[in-house]
Coordinates of C-alpha atoms in Angstrom, one line a residue:
M1 CA 104.7 62.6 97.5
S2 CA 105.8 65.7 99.7
F3 CA 107.9 68.6 98.6
R4 CA 110.6 67.6 100.9
D5 CA 111.0 64.2 99.5
R6 CA 112.6 65.6 96.8
S7 CA 113.8 69.3 97.6
T8 CA 113.5 71.5 100.4
L9 CA 111.2 74.3 100.8
S10 CA 112.3 77.0 103.1
M11 CA 109.2 79.0 103.7
T12 CA 106.2 79.1 106.6
P13 CA 103.1 78.5 105.4
R14 CA 100.6 81.6 105.4
K15 CA 103.3 83.8 106.7
T16 CA 102.9 87.5 105.8
V17 CA 106.1 89.6 105.6
E18 CA 105.8 93.5 105.7
T19 CA 109.0 94.9 103.9
Q20 CA 110.2 97.9 102.4
G21 CA 108.4 96.8 99.4
T22 CA 108.4 94.1 96.8
P23 CA 111.2 94.9 94.3
I24 CA 109.3 95.2 90.8
G25 CA 111.7 96.8 88.7
R26 CA 115.4 96.9 87.4
N27 CA 117.5 94.0 88.6
A28 CA 114.8 92.6 91.1
G29 CA 116.1 89.3 90.5
A30 CA 119.5 90.4 92.5
T31 CA 117.8 92.1 95.5
R32 CA 119.3 90.0 98.1
S33 CA 123.0 89.9 96.4
R34 CA 123.3 93.6 96.8
S35 CA 121.5 93.7 100.4
N36 CA 122.6 90.7 102.4
S37 CA 125.8 89.1 100.2
P38 CA 128.3 91.6 99.8
Q39 CA 130.8 88.8 99.2
K40 CA 128.8 87.2 96.4
R41 CA 129.0 88.2 92.8
T42 CA 125.7 88.7 90.3
I43 CA 126.2 86.9 86.8
N44 CA 124.5 88.7 84.2
T45 CA 124.8 87.2 80.7
V46 CA 122.8 89.3 78.8
Q47 CA 120.3 87.8 76.0
P48 CA 118.5 89.9 73.6
G49 CA 115.0 89.0 72.9
N50 CA 111.7 90.3 71.2
V51 CA 108.5 90.4 73.3
K52 CA 106.2 87.3 72.5
V53 CA 102.9 88.1 71.3
V54 CA 100.1 85.9 70.6
A55 CA 96.3 87.0 69.8
R56 CA 93.4 85.0 71.2
F57 CA 89.9 85.6 69.9
R58 CA 86.7 84.4 72.2
P59 CA 83.7 83.5 70.6
E60 CA 80.6 85.6 70.0
N61 CA 78.5 86.3 73.2
E62 CA 74.8 86.3 73.2
S63 CA 74.6 89.9 73.3
E64 CA 76.6 90.4 70.0
K65 CA 74.4 87.6 68.3
F66 CA 71.2 89.3 69.6
H67 CA 72.3 92.3 67.6
G68 CA 73.1 90.8 64.6
S69 CA 76.9 91.0 64.4
S70 CA 78.9 88.7 61.9
K71 CA 82.0 87.3 62.2
I72 CA 84.9 89.2 60.6
V73 CA 88.3 87.4 61.8
R74 CA 89.9 84.9 59.4
V75 CA 93.0 82.9 60.6
V76 CA 95.1 82.4 57.8
D77 CA 97.5 80.0 59.4
S78 CA 99.0 79.4 63.0
S79 CA 100.6 82.7 62.9
T80 CA 98.5 85.1 60.7
V81 CA 95.0 86.5 61.1
A82 CA 93.1 88.7 59.0
L83 CA 89.9 91.0 59.1
D84 CA 87.0 90.9 56.5
V85 CA 86.6 94.6 56.6
T86 CA 86.1 97.5 54.2
P87 CA 88.3 99.2 53.6
A88 CA 90.6 96.3 53.8
V89 CA 93.5 96.3 56.4
G90 CA 95.6 93.3 55.5
S91 CA 96.7 90.7 58.0
F92 CA 98.5 90.5 61.2
S93 CA 101.2 88.6 62.2
F94 CA 102.2 87.4 65.6
D95 CA 103.8 84.6 67.2
R96 CA 100.9 82.5 67.4
V97 CA 96.8 83.1 66.6
F98 CA 94.3 81.3 68.8
D99 CA 90.8 81.1 67.3
E100 CA 87.6 80.7 69.3
T101 CA 88.0 76.7 69.7
C102 CA 91.3 77.0 71.1
N103 CA 91.3 75.7 75.2
Q104 CA 93.1 77.1 78.2
N105 CA 95.5 74.4 78.4
T106 CA 96.9 75.1 74.3
I107 CA 97.3 78.4 75.6
F108 CA 99.6 77.7 78.2
E109 CA 101.7 75.0 77.0
Y110 CA 102.7 77.5 74.1
S111 CA 102.6 80.9 75.8
I112 CA 103.4 80.2 79.6
K113 CA 105.1 77.3 79.8
E114 CA 108.7 78.4 78.5
T115 CA 108.2 81.1 80.8
I116 CA 108.0 79.1 83.7
D117 CA 111.2 77.1 82.5
S118 CA 113.0 80.5 82.3
L119 CA 111.8 81.5 85.8
F120 CA 113.7 78.5 87.1
Q121 CA 116.9 79.2 85.7
G122 CA 116.9 82.7 86.8
Y123 CA 115.1 85.0 84.3
N124 CA 112.5 87.3 85.1
G125 CA 109.0 86.9 83.3
T126 CA 105.9 88.8 82.6
V127 CA 102.7 87.7 81.1
I128 CA 100.1 90.5 80.0
A129 CA 96.6 90.2 79.1
Y130 CA 95.6 93.2 76.8
G131 CA 92.4 93.8 75.0
Q132 CA 88.9 95.7 75.1
T133 CA 86.4 95.6 77.9
G134 CA 84.6 92.4 77.5
S135 CA 87.3 90.4 75.4
G136 CA 88.1 87.9 77.9
K137 CA 91.4 89.0 79.8
S138 CA 90.3 87.9 83.6
Y139 CA 89.2 84.6 82.0
T140 CA 92.5 84.1 80.5
M141 CA 94.4 85.0 83.2
M142 CA 92.1 83.4 86.1
G143 CA 89.2 81.6 84.6
P144 CA 86.1 80.6 86.4
V145 CA 86.6 80.8 90.1
D146 CA 85.0 77.6 90.8
G147 CA 84.3 75.7 87.6
D148 CA 85.5 73.1 85.3
P149 CA 89.6 72.2 86.1
E150 CA 90.0 72.1 82.5
A151 CA 89.1 75.8 82.2
K152 CA 91.5 76.9 84.9
G153 CA 93.1 80.3 83.8
M154 CA 97.0 80.9 83.3
I155 CA 97.7 81.7 87.1
P156 CA 96.4 78.6 88.7
R157 CA 98.1 76.7 85.8
I158 CA 101.3 78.4 86.5
A159 CA 101.1 77.7 90.4
D160 CA 100.3 73.8 89.4
Q161 CA 103.6 74.0 87.1
I162 CA 105.9 75.9 89.5
F163 CA 105.1 73.5 92.3
D164 CA 105.2 70.0 90.0
D165 CA 108.6 71.6 88.8
I166 CA 109.7 72.1 92.7
A167 CA 108.8 68.5 93.9
K168 CA 110.5 67.1 90.5
S169 CA 113.8 69.0 91.3
S170 CA 117.0 67.3 93.0
S171 CA 117.1 67.3 96.8
D172 CA 120.2 69.9 96.8
K173 CA 118.2 72.6 96.0
E174 CA 116.2 74.8 98.5
F175 CA 113.2 76.8 97.3
T176 CA 111.5 79.8 98.3
V177 CA 108.1 81.0 96.8
G178 CA 106.7 84.6 97.6
I179 CA 103.6 86.4 96.3
S180 CA 102.2 89.7 96.0
Y181 CA 98.8 91.3 94.8
L182 CA 97.9 94.6 93.8
E183 CA 95.4 96.6 91.6
I184 CA 96.0 100.1 90.1
Y185 CA 92.5 102.0 90.4
M186 CA 92.2 105.5 89.5
E187 CA 95.9 105.8 89.6
Q188 CA 96.2 104.7 93.0
L189 CA 97.8 101.5 94.2
R190 CA 95.7 99.0 96.4
D191 CA 97.1 96.0 98.3
L192 CA 94.5 93.1 97.4
L193 CA 96.4 90.9 100.2
S194 CA 95.8 93.5 102.8
E195 CA 92.7 95.2 104.0
E196 CA 94.5 98.2 105.6
A197 CA 97.2 98.9 102.8
S198 CA 95.6 101.4 100.1
D199 CA 97.2 104.6 98.2
L200 CA 100.7 102.9 98.2
A201 CA 103.9 104.5 96.6
I202 CA 106.3 103.7 93.9
H203 CA 109.9 104.4 95.0
E204 CA 113.5 103.6 93.6
S205 CA 116.5 102.6 95.4
R206 CA 119.9 104.0 94.9
T207 CA 120.7 100.9 92.5
G208 CA 117.6 102.2 90.2
E209 CA 115.4 99.1 91.5
V210 CA 111.7 100.1 91.3
Y211 CA 109.4 98.6 94.5
V212 CA 106.0 99.4 96.0
K213 CA 106.7 100.5 99.5
G214 CA 104.5 98.5 102.0
L215 CA 103.2 96.0 99.7
T216 CA 102.6 92.8 101.2
N217 CA 104.9 89.8 100.4
R218 CA 103.3 86.2 101.4
Y219 CA 105.4 83.0 101.6
I220 CA 103.6 80.1 100.6
S221 CA 104.2 76.3 100.6
G222 CA 101.8 75.3 98.3
K223 CA 99.6 75.8 95.1
D224 CA 96.6 75.9 97.4
E225 CA 97.6 78.8 99.4
L226 CA 98.3 80.3 96.1
Y227 CA 94.6 79.8 94.9
E228 CA 93.1 81.2 98.3
A229 CA 95.3 84.3 97.6
M230 CA 94.2 84.6 94.3
K231 CA 90.5 84.2 95.2
A232 CA 90.7 86.9 97.9
G233 CA 92.4 89.3 95.8
A234 CA 90.3 88.9 93.0
A235 CA 87.0 89.3 95.3
A236 CA 88.8 92.8 96.9
R237 CA 89.1 94.0 93.1
I238 CA 86.8 97.1 92.1
V239 CA 84.3 95.6 89.5
S240 CA 81.0 97.4 88.2
S241 CA 78.5 96.5 85.4
T242 CA 78.4 98.1 81.9
D243 CA 76.4 97.5 78.8
M244 CA 79.4 95.9 77.6
N245 CA 80.2 93.5 80.5
D246 CA 78.0 92.4 83.6
E247 CA 81.1 92.5 85.9
S248 CA 83.7 94.9 84.1
S249 CA 87.1 95.1 86.0
R250 CA 87.8 98.6 86.7
S251 CA 91.5 98.6 87.7
H252 CA 94.6 97.0 86.6
A253 CA 96.0 93.8 88.5
I254 CA 99.4 92.5 88.8
F255 CA 99.9 89.3 90.8
Q256 CA 103.6 88.6 91.4
I257 CA 105.4 85.5 92.1
S258 CA 109.0 85.4 93.1
L259 CA 111.0 82.0 93.2
T260 CA 114.6 81.8 95.0
Q261 CA 116.4 78.5 94.8
Q262 CA 119.6 77.8 96.3
S263 CA 122.2 74.8 96.1
S264 CA 123.2 73.3 99.0
A265 CA 125.8 71.7 97.1
T266 CA 127.4 74.9 95.6
G267 CA 126.0 77.8 97.4
M268 CA 124.8 79.4 94.2
V269 CA 121.5 81.3 94.4
K270 CA 118.9 81.8 91.7
K271 CA 116.0 84.3 91.6
G272 CA 113.6 84.9 89.1
T273 CA 110.3 87.0 89.5
L274 CA 107.1 86.6 87.3
F275 CA 104.6 89.6 86.8
L276 CA 101.1 88.2 85.7
V277 CA 99.1 91.3 84.7
D278 CA 95.2 91.9 83.9
L279 CA 94.8 95.0 82.3
A280 CA 91.5 96.9 82.5
G281 CA 89.8 97.0 79.2
S282 CA 89.9 100.0 77.0
E283 CA 86.3 101.2 76.6
K284 CA 84.1 103.9 75.1
A285 CA 81.4 105.6 76.5
T286 CA 79.0 105.4 73.8
K287 CA 79.1 101.6 74.0
T288 CA 79.3 101.0 77.6
G289 CA 76.9 103.5 78.8
A290 CA 79.3 104.6 81.5
S291 CA 78.3 107.8 83.5
G292 CA 79.2 109.1 87.2
Q293 CA 81.9 107.1 88.7
T294 CA 81.9 104.7 86.0
L295 CA 83.0 106.9 83.5
E296 CA 85.5 108.7 85.8
E297 CA 87.1 105.4 86.2
A298 CA 86.9 104.8 82.4
K299 CA 88.9 107.9 81.9
K300 CA 91.6 106.8 84.2
I301 CA 91.8 103.6 82.4
N302 CA 92.0 104.4 79.1
S303 CA 94.5 107.4 80.1
S304 CA 96.8 104.6 81.4
L305 CA 96.4 102.5 78.4
S306 CA 97.3 105.5 76.3
A307 CA 100.4 106.1 78.4
L308 CA 101.4 102.4 77.7
G309 CA 100.9 102.7 74.3
N310 CA 103.2 105.9 74.2
V311 CA 106.0 103.7 75.9
I312 CA 105.6 100.9 73.4
N313 CA 105.7 103.8 70.5
A314 CA 108.6 105.3 72.1
L315 CA 110.7 101.7 72.3
T316 CA 109.6 100.8 68.8
D317 CA 110.8 104.1 67.1
G318 CA 114.2 104.2 68.8
S319 CA 113.3 107.6 70.9
R320 CA 115.9 108.5 73.4
H321 CA 113.3 109.1 76.0
V322 CA 111.0 106.4 77.1
P323 CA 108.0 108.1 78.9
Y324 CA 107.7 105.0 81.9
R325 CA 107.0 108.1 84.7
N326 CA 103.7 109.2 82.7
S327 CA 101.9 106.4 84.5
K328 CA 102.0 104.4 87.4
L329 CA 101.2 101.1 85.5
T330 CA 104.0 101.9 83.0
R331 CA 106.4 102.8 86.0
I332 CA 105.5 99.4 87.5
L333 CA 106.0 97.3 84.0
Q334 CA 109.4 99.4 83.3
E335 CA 111.5 96.2 83.2
S336 CA 109.0 94.2 81.4
L337 CA 109.1 96.4 78.4
G338 CA 112.7 96.9 77.1
G339 CA 114.3 95.7 80.2
N340 CA 115.3 92.3 82.0
S341 CA 112.2 90.0 81.4
C342 CA 111.2 87.4 79.4
T343 CA 107.8 89.0 78.3
T344 CA 104.7 87.4 76.7
L345 CA 101.7 89.6 75.6
I346 CA 98.4 87.8 75.2
V347 CA 96.1 90.3 73.0
N348 CA 92.2 89.3 73.7
C349 CA 89.8 90.1 70.8
S350 CA 86.4 89.6 69.7
P351 CA 85.5 88.1 66.4
S352 CA 82.3 90.2 66.2
S353 CA 81.9 92.9 63.5
I354 CA 80.1 94.9 66.1
Q355 CA 83.6 95.4 67.9
E356 CA 85.5 95.8 64.8
Q357 CA 87.0 99.1 65.5
E358 CA 88.3 97.8 69.1
T359 CA 89.6 94.5 67.8
L360 CA 91.5 96.6 65.0
S361 CA 92.9 98.7 67.7
S362 CA 94.0 95.6 69.7
L363 CA 95.9 94.0 66.9
R364 CA 97.8 97.0 66.2
F365 CA 98.9 97.5 69.5
G366 CA 100.1 93.7 69.4
V367 CA 102.1 94.4 66.6
R368 CA 103.9 97.2 67.7
A369 CA 104.5 95.2 70.9
K370 CA 106.3 92.4 69.0
R371 CA 108.9 94.8 68.1
I372 CA 110.5 95.6 71.6
K373 CA 113.6 94.0 72.3
N374 CA 114.1 93.0 76.0
N375 CA 117.6 92.3 77.2
V376 CA 117.5 89.5 80.0
H377 CA 119.8 88.0 82.1
V378 CA 120.1 85.4 84.4
N379 CA 120.0 86.3 88.0
A380 CA 122.1 84.4 90.0
E381 CA 124.9 84.5 92.7
L382 CA 128.3 83.1 93.0
S383 CA 129.1 81.8 96.2
A384 CA 132.4 82.2 97.8
G385 CA 133.7 78.8 96.8
Q386 CA 132.6 79.5 93.1
L387 CA 134.2 83.0 93.3
K388 CA 137.5 81.6 94.5
T389 CA 137.4 78.9 91.7
R390 CA 136.8 81.5 89.5
L391 CA 139.8 83.6 90.8
Q392 CA 141.9 80.6 90.7
E393 CA 140.8 80.0 86.8
E394 CA 141.7 83.6 85.9
Q395 CA 145.0 83.6 87.7
N396 CA 146.0 80.3 85.8
E397 CA 144.9 82.1 82.8
N398 CA 147.0 85.3 83.4
A399 CA 149.9 82.7 84.0
K400 CA 149.4 81.5 80.6
N401 CA 149.1 84.8 79.2
R402 CA 152.4 85.7 80.6
A403 CA 154.4 82.7 79.3
R404 CA 153.0 83.3 75.9
I405 CA 154.2 87.1 76.2
A406 CA 157.6 85.8 77.1
A407 CA 157.9 83.5 74.1
L408 CA 156.9 86.0 71.7
E409 CA 159.1 88.7 73.2
Q410 CA 161.8 86.1 72.7
E411 CA 161.0 85.3 69.1
L412 CA 160.8 89.1 68.4
A413 CA 164.4 89.6 69.5
A414 CA 165.6 86.6 67.7
H415 CA 164.1 88.4 64.7
K416 CA 165.6 91.4 65.1
Y417 CA 169.0 89.9 65.9
K418 CA 169.0 87.8 62.9
N419 CA 168.2 90.7 60.5
E420 CA 171.1 93.0 62.1
D421 CA 173.7 90.5 62.2
G422 CA 173.4 89.0 59.0
G423 CA 171.5 85.9 59.5
V424 CA 172.7 84.7 62.7
E425 CA 169.5 83.1 64.6
L426 CA 169.0 82.4 68.3
P427 CA 167.4 79.4 69.3
V428 CA 163.6 79.7 70.3
V429 CA 163.3 78.3 73.8
P430 CA 160.0 76.8 74.3
I431 CA 158.2 78.3 77.2
F432 CA 154.6 76.6 77.2
D433 CA 152.9 73.6 75.5
Y434 CA 150.2 74.9 73.5
D435 CA 149.7 74.2 69.8
D436 CA 151.0 77.6 68.5
R437 CA 153.7 78.3 70.9
S438 CA 156.6 77.4 68.6
I439 CA 156.6 79.5 65.7
I440 CA 159.6 78.2 62.9
I441 CA 161.4 81.0 61.8
D442 CA 162.5 80.9 58.4
D443 CA 165.2 83.0 56.6
D444 CA 162.7 84.6 54.1
K445 CA 160.3 86.0 56.7
S446 CA 159.9 89.8 56.0
E447 CA 159.7 92.7 57.9
N448 CA 155.7 92.0 58.1
E449 CA 155.9 89.2 60.3
I450 CA 158.2 91.1 62.6
T451 CA 155.4 93.9 62.6
R452 CA 152.7 91.2 63.4
L453 CA 154.7 90.0 66.2
N454 CA 155.0 93.3 67.7
A455 CA 151.3 93.8 67.6
V456 CA 150.6 90.5 69.0
V457 CA 153.0 91.4 71.7
K458 CA 151.3 94.7 72.1
E459 CA 147.8 93.4 72.3
L460 CA 149.0 90.7 75.1
S461 CA 150.9 93.1 77.1
I462 CA 147.6 95.3 77.3
T463 CA 145.7 92.2 77.8
N464 CA 147.9 91.0 80.7
K465 CA 147.9 94.5 82.2
I466 CA 144.0 94.4 82.5
L467 CA 144.0 91.0 83.9
L468 CA 146.5 91.8 86.7
S469 CA 144.4 94.9 87.3
D470 CA 141.4 92.7 87.9
L471 CA 143.2 90.3 89.7
E472 CA 145.0 92.5 92.3
S473 CA 141.3 94.4 92.6
R474 CA 139.6 90.8 93.6
C475 CA 142.6 89.8 95.6
T476 CA 142.3 93.2 97.4
K477 CA 138.5 93.0 98.0
I478 CA 138.7 89.2 99.2
V479 CA 141.3 90.4 101.9
E480 CA 139.1 93.0 102.8
L481 CA 136.4 90.7 103.2
E482 CA 138.2 88.2 105.4
L483 CA 139.1 91.0 107.6
E484 CA 136.0 92.3 107.7
N485 CA 134.8 88.8 108.7
D486 CA 137.5 88.3 111.2
R487 CA 136.5 91.6 112.8
L488 CA 132.7 90.8 113.0
K489 CA 133.7 87.0 114.7
D490 CA 136.1 88.7 117.1
Q491 CA 132.9 91.2 118.2
I492 CA 130.9 88.4 118.4
G493 CA 133.2 86.1 120.4
S494 CA 134.5 88.8 122.8
P495 CA 132.3 91.7 123.5
D496 CA 133.1 94.6 125.2
T497 CA 131.9 94.1 128.8
E498 CA 132.9 97.7 129.8
S499 CA 130.6 99.0 127.1
Y500 CA 127.8 96.8 128.0
T501 CA 128.1 97.6 131.9
Q502 CA 128.0 101.5 130.7
L503 CA 125.2 100.6 128.7
D504 CA 123.3 99.1 131.5
Q505 CA 123.7 101.7 134.2
T506 CA 122.7 104.5 131.4
I507 CA 119.4 102.3 130.7
A508 CA 118.8 102.1 134.7
K509 CA 119.3 105.6 135.2
L510 CA 117.1 106.6 132.4
S511 CA 114.4 104.0 133.8
L512 CA 114.4 105.8 137.2
K513 CA 113.9 109.2 135.3
I514 CA 111.0 107.5 133.6
K515 CA 109.4 106.5 136.8
D516 CA 110.1 109.9 138.3
M517 CA 108.3 111.6 135.6
E518 CA 105.5 109.3 135.9
I519 CA 104.7 110.0 139.4
Q520 CA 104.9 113.8 138.8
N521 CA 102.6 112.7 136.0
Q522 CA 100.0 111.1 138.1
G523 CA 100.1 114.1 140.9
L524 CA 99.6 116.5 138.0
R525 CA 96.6 114.5 136.8
K526 CA 95.2 114.5 140.0
D527 CA 95.4 118.7 140.4
I528 CA 94.0 118.9 137.0
A529 CA 90.9 116.7 137.9
V530 CA 90.5 118.5 141.2
A531 CA 90.5 121.7 139.3
Q532 CA 88.2 120.7 136.6
N533 CA 85.6 119.4 139.3
F534 CA 85.8 122.9 141.1
S535 CA 85.4 124.6 137.8
E536 CA 82.2 122.7 136.8
T537 CA 80.8 123.1 140.5
R538 CA 81.2 127.0 140.1
S539 CA 80.0 126.7 136.6
E540 CA 77.1 125.0 137.8
R541 CA 76.2 127.3 140.7
V542 CA 76.6 130.3 138.3
K543 CA 74.0 129.1 136.0
E544 CA 71.7 128.4 139.0
L545 CA 72.2 131.9 140.5
E546 CA 71.7 133.1 137.0
S547 CA 68.2 131.4 136.6
Q548 CA 67.3 132.6 140.0
L549 CA 67.8 136.0 139.2
Y550 CA 66.3 136.1 135.9
D551 CA 63.0 134.1 137.9
Q552 CA 63.1 137.1 140.7
S553 CA 63.2 139.6 137.9
R554 CA 60.3 138.5 136.1
I555 CA 58.3 138.3 139.6
L556 CA 59.7 142.1 140.0
Q557 CA 58.5 143.3 136.8
R558 CA 55.0 141.4 137.3
D559 CA 54.5 142.8 141.1
A560 CA 55.8 146.7 139.9
Y561 CA 53.1 146.7 137.3
T562 CA 50.4 145.3 139.7
F563 CA 51.5 147.9 142.3
E564 CA 51.1 150.9 140.0
E565 CA 47.8 149.7 138.8
R566 CA 46.4 149.3 142.5
L567 CA 48.3 152.3 143.7
G568 CA 46.4 154.5 141.4
Y569 CA 43.1 153.0 142.5
L570 CA 43.8 153.4 146.1
K571 CA 44.7 157.1 145.9
S572 CA 41.4 157.7 144.3
R573 CA 40.0 155.7 147.4
L574 CA 41.8 157.4 150.0
T575 CA 40.7 161.0 148.8
A576 CA 37.1 159.7 149.0
V577 CA 37.9 158.4 152.5
K578 CA 39.8 161.4 153.6
S579 CA 36.5 163.9 152.3
A580 CA 34.3 161.6 154.2
S581 CA 36.6 162.0 157.3
F582 CA 36.1 165.9 157.3
G583 CA 32.6 165.7 156.2
T584 CA 32.6 167.4 153.2
V585 CA 31.5 165.8 150.0
P586 CA 34.1 166.2 146.9
G587 CA 33.1 167.4 143.6
P588 CA 33.6 165.0 140.7
L589 CA 37.1 163.8 140.9
Q590 CA 39.4 162.7 137.8
D591 CA 41.7 160.1 138.0
T592 CA 45.1 161.4 138.1
T593 CA 47.0 158.1 137.0
N594 CA 46.0 157.5 133.6
N595 CA 48.2 154.2 133.9
A596 CA 45.6 152.8 136.0
G597 CA 43.3 152.4 133.2
H598 CA 40.1 153.0 135.5
S599 CA 37.5 155.5 135.1
Y600 CA 36.3 156.9 138.4
T601 CA 32.8 157.1 139.8
P602 CA 31.8 159.7 142.1
P603 CA 32.0 158.4 145.9
Q604 CA 29.2 157.0 147.8
P605 CA 28.7 158.0 151.2
I606 CA 31.4 156.5 153.2
T607 CA 30.6 153.6 155.2
P608 CA 32.6 151.0 158.0
A609 CA 33.1 148.9 155.5
D610 CA 34.8 151.1 153.1
I611 CA 37.1 152.3 156.1
S612 CA 38.2 148.6 156.5
V613 CA 38.6 148.1 152.8
A614 CA 41.3 151.0 153.1
K615 CA 43.1 149.8 155.8
Q616 CA 43.5 146.1 154.2
A617 CA 44.8 148.0 151.1
R618 CA 47.3 150.0 152.9
N619 CA 48.8 146.7 154.5
K620 CA 49.2 145.1 151.0
V621 CA 51.0 148.1 149.9
G622 CA 53.6 147.8 152.4
L623 CA 53.8 143.7 151.5
N624 CA 54.4 144.8 148.0
L625 CA 57.4 147.3 148.9
R626 CA 59.1 144.8 151.0
I627 CA 59.6 142.8 147.6
L628 CA 61.8 145.4 146.5
K629 CA 64.7 144.5 149.0
P630 CA 67.9 143.9 146.7
L631 CA 69.3 140.3 146.3
R632 CA 73.2 139.9 147.3
G633 CA 75.2 137.3 145.1
G634 CA 76.7 134.2 146.9
N635 CA 73.7 134.0 149.4
E636 CA 72.0 130.7 148.7
N637 CA 69.0 131.4 150.7
P638 CA 68.2 135.4 150.4
N639 CA 65.6 136.9 152.5

């Protein structure tokens, strides 16, 4: 049977809405009343109640059995558990104690089902799983991902119950179901339903409402969509392996379900929000073997759990200040602890002697939490018709009070007249037909009766003034709302054509200016591109000339060295040739150019071949001298 056979689901499947943030704090259930429905009034009938605390013990695991542990837990009765340890620590009492043989359905039926019923009545609810690492918190909340249906955790069972109750509800009710999923990792908030949202921030509205800004709020139309979101979020959680748990959660996870229902018959709206919290486990590095990043994660986990313990201590000790702001976890759970929420705490423990200290610490935590008192109320909004009916009822009650005041004043006047004139009594005129309106006046009534009547008249006068003031303020509010409604209707029905025309003209002018600026920008872009190309060309040419200059200088250095060496040698040869031309034989000559590096040998007789060699050398000297011609910049082909 579809949901619409019995009730209307006003929701879009798989639709994700990015809102200002999902309300998570004070008066979360009355959000729409303040923001969207100013003519509606929220009903808050406060009912105090303690936090419900249950203890659950898992079976011993293989590691504990391997290390020779023994069972130290003894369930005394359905609400009491004792630890067989030395020194004795006494027993611990809770609302319910579940041993290792208890299944998931039993936990749900006792601990959670009542919370779902309250959710449909407009109350907020919270379910928190607490305990050391490896104690079974995630199993309690989630159960196996793909396994035995009987082992389903609390969240899947809650989804089943919610949509079953919707299907069974009357056809005049319309429901909207939304979900959010976040984790607190290393004191940072991560949206588990979005790959992009990370390190979100907690904000508080002007009305004191706490919310996570940017947190995804996804509306769903069936439990299968909730299953998919739960699995996707669980897969995105950060986990790692420790010596105590192969898949240890390194973060606190909070799954939020919001349920809004509206009656088409009366227009009344009720909204409840359910927080499902899977806390990370407390750890001792000596047992988990944590190191590096895992150790840093453990420090943050223990720090936030310590802040949670401090909040519980402050609430139970009657402290004037409760340190909710010391941790993001306690800030988010502010309404769940001491506020507007029907809260259930599931303390998960191990029965093993190896985990004695951790189990003892968890049980003591649960005992403290059981003393917390929450003040819960229904988050409901009256429709305009209901508000008028309520106003009429109060007006009728006010009229009755006025009639009773008049009757009592007349009785009082009759008493005074009788006492002053010697027993002459004025008749009492009945004003309003109710049981105690007629008071028979006896002759022997004393002054005490007159005093009592005076007090009654005074009290009723005060009550009448209060009711009149309240009635006037409500009437004024109704008139203001009706005037505002008429004004809005007039604006919608007869729009200001002249204003629209001026607005269109302004938009057209701005559009022309934008087009002109775009044309100018295109021209500037072209000029910039040309300038960049020219600059790049000049830079390349400069680099090319620098390379040529470098190569030319290397050639000049090499040729200069060779020239000096040849010059010294030719000088010595020319001297020998000149001596031969004049027919004189020079004496031993010394090489005048030490840089040439050649030792001189005595000249031999001049031959025609020597003269030819000298001419060739003279030509080469001239060739080398021409290389010294300077280069000019900017000439591509220097000669």
